[in-house]
CSV table of C-alpha atoms in Angstrom, one decimal:
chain,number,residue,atom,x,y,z
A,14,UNK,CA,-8.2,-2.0,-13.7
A,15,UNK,CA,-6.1,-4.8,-15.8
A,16,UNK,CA,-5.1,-7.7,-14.0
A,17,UNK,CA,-3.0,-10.0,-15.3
A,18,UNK,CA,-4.5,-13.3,-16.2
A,19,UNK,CA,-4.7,-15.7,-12.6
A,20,UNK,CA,-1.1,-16.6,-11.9
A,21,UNK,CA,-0.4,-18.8,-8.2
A,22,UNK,CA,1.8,-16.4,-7.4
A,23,UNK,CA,2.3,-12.5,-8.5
A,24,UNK,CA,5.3,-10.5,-7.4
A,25,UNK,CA,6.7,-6.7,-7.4
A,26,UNK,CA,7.0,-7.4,-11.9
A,27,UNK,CA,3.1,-8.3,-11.9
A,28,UNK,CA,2.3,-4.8,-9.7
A,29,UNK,CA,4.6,-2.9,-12.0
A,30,UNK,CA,2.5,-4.0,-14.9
A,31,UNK,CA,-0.9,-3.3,-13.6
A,32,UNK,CA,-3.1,-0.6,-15.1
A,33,UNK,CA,-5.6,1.8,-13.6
A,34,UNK,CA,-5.8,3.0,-10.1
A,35,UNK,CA,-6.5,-0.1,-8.0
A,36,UNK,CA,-5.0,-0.3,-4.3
A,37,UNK,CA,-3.1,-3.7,-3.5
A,38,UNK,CA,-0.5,-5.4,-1.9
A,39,UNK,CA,1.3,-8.3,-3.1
A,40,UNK,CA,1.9,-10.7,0.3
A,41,UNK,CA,4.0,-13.6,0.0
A,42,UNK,CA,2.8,-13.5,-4.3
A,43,UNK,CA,-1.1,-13.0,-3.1
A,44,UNK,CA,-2.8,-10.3,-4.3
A,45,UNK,CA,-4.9,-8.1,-1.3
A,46,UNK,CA,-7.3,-5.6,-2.3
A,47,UNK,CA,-7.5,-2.7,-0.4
A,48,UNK,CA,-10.5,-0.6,0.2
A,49,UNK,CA,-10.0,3.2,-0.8
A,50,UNK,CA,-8.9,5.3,2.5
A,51,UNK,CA,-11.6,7.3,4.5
A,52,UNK,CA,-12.0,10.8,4.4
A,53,UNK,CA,-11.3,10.3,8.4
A,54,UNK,CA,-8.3,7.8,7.4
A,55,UNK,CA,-7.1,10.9,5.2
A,56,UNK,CA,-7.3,13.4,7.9
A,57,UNK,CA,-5.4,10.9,10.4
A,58,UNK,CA,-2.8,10.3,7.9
A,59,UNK,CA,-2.4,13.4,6.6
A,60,UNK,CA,-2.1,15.3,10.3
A,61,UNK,CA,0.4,12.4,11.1
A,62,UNK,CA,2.5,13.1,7.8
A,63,UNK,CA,2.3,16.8,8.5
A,64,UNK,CA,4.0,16.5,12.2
A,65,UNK,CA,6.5,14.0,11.2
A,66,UNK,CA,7.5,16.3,7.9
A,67,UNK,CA,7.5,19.3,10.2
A,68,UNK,CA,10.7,17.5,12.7
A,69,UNK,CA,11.9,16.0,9.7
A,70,UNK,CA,13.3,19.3,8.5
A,71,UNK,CA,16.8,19.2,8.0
A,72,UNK,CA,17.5,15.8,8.8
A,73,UNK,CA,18.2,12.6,7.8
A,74,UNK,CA,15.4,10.6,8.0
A,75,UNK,CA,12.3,11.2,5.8
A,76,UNK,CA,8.7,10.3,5.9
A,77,UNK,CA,6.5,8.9,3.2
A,78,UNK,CA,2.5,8.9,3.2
A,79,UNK,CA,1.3,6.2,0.7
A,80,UNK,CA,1.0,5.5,-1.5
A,81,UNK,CA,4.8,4.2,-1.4
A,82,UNK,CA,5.9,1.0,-2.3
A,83,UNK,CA,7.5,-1.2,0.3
A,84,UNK,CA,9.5,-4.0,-0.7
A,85,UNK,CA,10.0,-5.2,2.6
A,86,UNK,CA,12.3,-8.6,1.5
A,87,UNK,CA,14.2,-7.4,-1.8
A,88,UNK,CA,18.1,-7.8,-1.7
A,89,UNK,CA,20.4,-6.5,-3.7
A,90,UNK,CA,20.7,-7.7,-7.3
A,91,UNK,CA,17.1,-9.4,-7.0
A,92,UNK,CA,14.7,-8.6,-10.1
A,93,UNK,CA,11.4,-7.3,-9.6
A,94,UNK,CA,10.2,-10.6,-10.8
A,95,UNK,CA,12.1,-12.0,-7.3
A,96,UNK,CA,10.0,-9.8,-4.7
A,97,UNK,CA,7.0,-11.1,-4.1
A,98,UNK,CA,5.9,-9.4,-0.6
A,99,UNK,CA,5.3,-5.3,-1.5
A,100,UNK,CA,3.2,-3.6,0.8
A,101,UNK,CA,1.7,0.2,1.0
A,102,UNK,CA,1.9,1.4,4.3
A,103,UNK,CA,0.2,4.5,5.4
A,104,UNK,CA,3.2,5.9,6.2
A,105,UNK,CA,6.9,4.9,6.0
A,106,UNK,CA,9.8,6.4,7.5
A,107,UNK,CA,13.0,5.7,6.2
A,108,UNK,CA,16.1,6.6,7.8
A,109,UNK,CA,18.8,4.9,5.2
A,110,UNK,CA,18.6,7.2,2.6
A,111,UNK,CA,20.5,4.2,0.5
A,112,UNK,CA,16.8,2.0,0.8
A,113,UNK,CA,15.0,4.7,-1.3
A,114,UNK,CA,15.1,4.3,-5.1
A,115,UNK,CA,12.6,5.7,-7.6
A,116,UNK,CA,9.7,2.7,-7.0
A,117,UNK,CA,10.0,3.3,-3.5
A,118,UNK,CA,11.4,1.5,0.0
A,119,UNK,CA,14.0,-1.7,-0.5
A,120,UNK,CA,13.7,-2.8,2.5
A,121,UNK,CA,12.3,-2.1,6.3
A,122,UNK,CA,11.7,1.2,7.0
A,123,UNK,CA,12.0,2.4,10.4
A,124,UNK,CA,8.9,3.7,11.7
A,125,UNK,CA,5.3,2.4,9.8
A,126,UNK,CA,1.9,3.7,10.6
A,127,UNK,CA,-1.3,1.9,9.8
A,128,UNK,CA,-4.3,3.2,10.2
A,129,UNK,CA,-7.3,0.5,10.9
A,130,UNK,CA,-10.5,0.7,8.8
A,131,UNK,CA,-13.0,-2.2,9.0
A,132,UNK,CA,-11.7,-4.2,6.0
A,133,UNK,CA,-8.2,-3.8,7.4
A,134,UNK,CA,-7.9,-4.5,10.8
A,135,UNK,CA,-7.4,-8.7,10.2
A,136,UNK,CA,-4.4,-7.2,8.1
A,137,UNK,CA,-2.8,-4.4,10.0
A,138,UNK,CA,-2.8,-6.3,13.4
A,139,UNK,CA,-1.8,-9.9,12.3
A,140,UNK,CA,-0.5,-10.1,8.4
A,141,UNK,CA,1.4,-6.9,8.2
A,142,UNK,CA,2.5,-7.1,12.0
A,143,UNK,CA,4.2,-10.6,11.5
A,144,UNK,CA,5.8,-9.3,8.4
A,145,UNK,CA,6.7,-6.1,9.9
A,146,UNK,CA,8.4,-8.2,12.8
A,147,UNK,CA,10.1,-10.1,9.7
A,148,UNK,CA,11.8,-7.9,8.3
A,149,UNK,CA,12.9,-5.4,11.2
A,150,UNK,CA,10.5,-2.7,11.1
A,151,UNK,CA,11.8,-1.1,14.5
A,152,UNK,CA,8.7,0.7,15.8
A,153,UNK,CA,5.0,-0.2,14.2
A,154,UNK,CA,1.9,2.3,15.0
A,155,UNK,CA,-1.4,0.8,15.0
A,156,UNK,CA,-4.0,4.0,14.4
A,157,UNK,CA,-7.3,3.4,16.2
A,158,UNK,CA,-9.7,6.1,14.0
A,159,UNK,CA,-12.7,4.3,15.8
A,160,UNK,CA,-11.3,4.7,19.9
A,161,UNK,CA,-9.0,7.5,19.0
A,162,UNK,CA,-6.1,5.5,19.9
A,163,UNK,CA,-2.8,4.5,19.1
A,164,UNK,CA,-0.6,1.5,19.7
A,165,UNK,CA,3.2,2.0,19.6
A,166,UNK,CA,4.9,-1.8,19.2
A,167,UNK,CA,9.0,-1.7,19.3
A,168,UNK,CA,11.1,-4.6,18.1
A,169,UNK,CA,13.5,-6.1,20.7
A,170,UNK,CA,17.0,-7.3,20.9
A,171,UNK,CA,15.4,-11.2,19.9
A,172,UNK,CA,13.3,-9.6,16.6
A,173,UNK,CA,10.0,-9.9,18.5
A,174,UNK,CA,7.6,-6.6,18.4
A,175,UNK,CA,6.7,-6.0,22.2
A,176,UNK,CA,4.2,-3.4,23.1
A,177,UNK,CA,5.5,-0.2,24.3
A,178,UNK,CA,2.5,2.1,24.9
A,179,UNK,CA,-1.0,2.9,24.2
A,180,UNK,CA,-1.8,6.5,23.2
A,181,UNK,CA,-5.5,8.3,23.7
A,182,UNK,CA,-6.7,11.2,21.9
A,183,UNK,CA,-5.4,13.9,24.7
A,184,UNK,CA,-1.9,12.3,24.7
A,185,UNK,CA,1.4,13.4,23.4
A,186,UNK,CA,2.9,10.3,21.8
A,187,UNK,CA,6.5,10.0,21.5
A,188,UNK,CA,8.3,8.4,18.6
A,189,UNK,CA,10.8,5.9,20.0
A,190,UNK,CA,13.1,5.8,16.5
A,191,UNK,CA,13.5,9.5,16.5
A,192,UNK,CA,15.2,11.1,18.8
A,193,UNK,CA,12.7,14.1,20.6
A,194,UNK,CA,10.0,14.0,18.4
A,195,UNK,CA,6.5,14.1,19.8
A,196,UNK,CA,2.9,13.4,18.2
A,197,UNK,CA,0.0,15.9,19.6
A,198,UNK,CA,-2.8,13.4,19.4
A,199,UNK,CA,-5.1,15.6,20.0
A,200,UNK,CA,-4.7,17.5,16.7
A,201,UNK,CA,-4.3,13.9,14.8
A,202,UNK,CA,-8.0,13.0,16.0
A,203,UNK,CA,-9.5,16.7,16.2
């Protein structure tokens, strides 16, 4: 994969311009490699995607496995070269139809899902979690694969993500953001 040459700070422009099929998020204009997904991440992800599509139907919100670009910060009228946080969530869902353009999310989406692996758990429990906060993510997952657990965070009145509940495999998880929809856990970690 092509690089550009060293810059101090890279931003959505740079990602646009890479080459090959690399994994990495641009935080605050620093690049962050991400290791390729687990076959046990896939399954997790892809179980998750496949309940959330399945209430989805008909409605407005929609659900987006990555890889999807996240442009958490962009405004209106800012150039690519002006974002310079972009992250790739394992799954987005976006209920402002208005946020979704062709190079994916402008803005915070309403639900995320991360799934840890090893290389990622520094990441999806302090980096991403503060930027999440940030930018008004309203409810953040955080997918144990390892304790076959999950971690539901909502964002108060004051901005501040506060924990909610803690999921184990046997549990039926509800999604706070959308109205009556339910996660069978134990199919997610089968």
């Amino acid at each position: 994969m092509a690089l550009p040459a060293e810059k101090a700070r890279y931003t959505f422009a740079d990602s646009l311009a890479w080459e090959g099929d690399g994994r990495m998020e641009i935080i605050d204009g620093e690049i962050f490699m991400m290791a390729p997904p687990s076959s046990t991440h896939q399954e997790i992800s892809m179980e998750l995607s496949r309940q959330l599509a399945n209430y989805l139907v008909g409605k407005q919100c929609r659900v987006y496995p990555a890889p999807f670009d996240v442009r958490l910060f962009e405004e209106d009228g800012d150039a690519p070269e002006d974002v310079d946080t972009v992250v790739v969530p394992d799954i987005s869902v976006v209920c402002d139809r208005d946020k979704i353009d062709e190079r994916g999310c402008k803005g915070a989406p309403d639900l995320v899902v991360e799934i840890l692996s090893p290389s990622s758990l520094r990441t999806d429990r302090l980096i991403k979690l503060r930027l999440y906060q940030r930018a008004g993510v309203r409810e953040y997952w955080i997918v144990d694969p390892e304790n076959k657990s999950v971690q539901v965070l909502l964002l108060d009145d004051s901005g501040t993500f506060r924990p909610y509940e803690d999921y184990g495999r046997e549990e039926i998880a509800r999604v706070q953001v959308l109205d009556g929809c339910f996660i069978e856990l134990d199919k997610v970690f089968s």
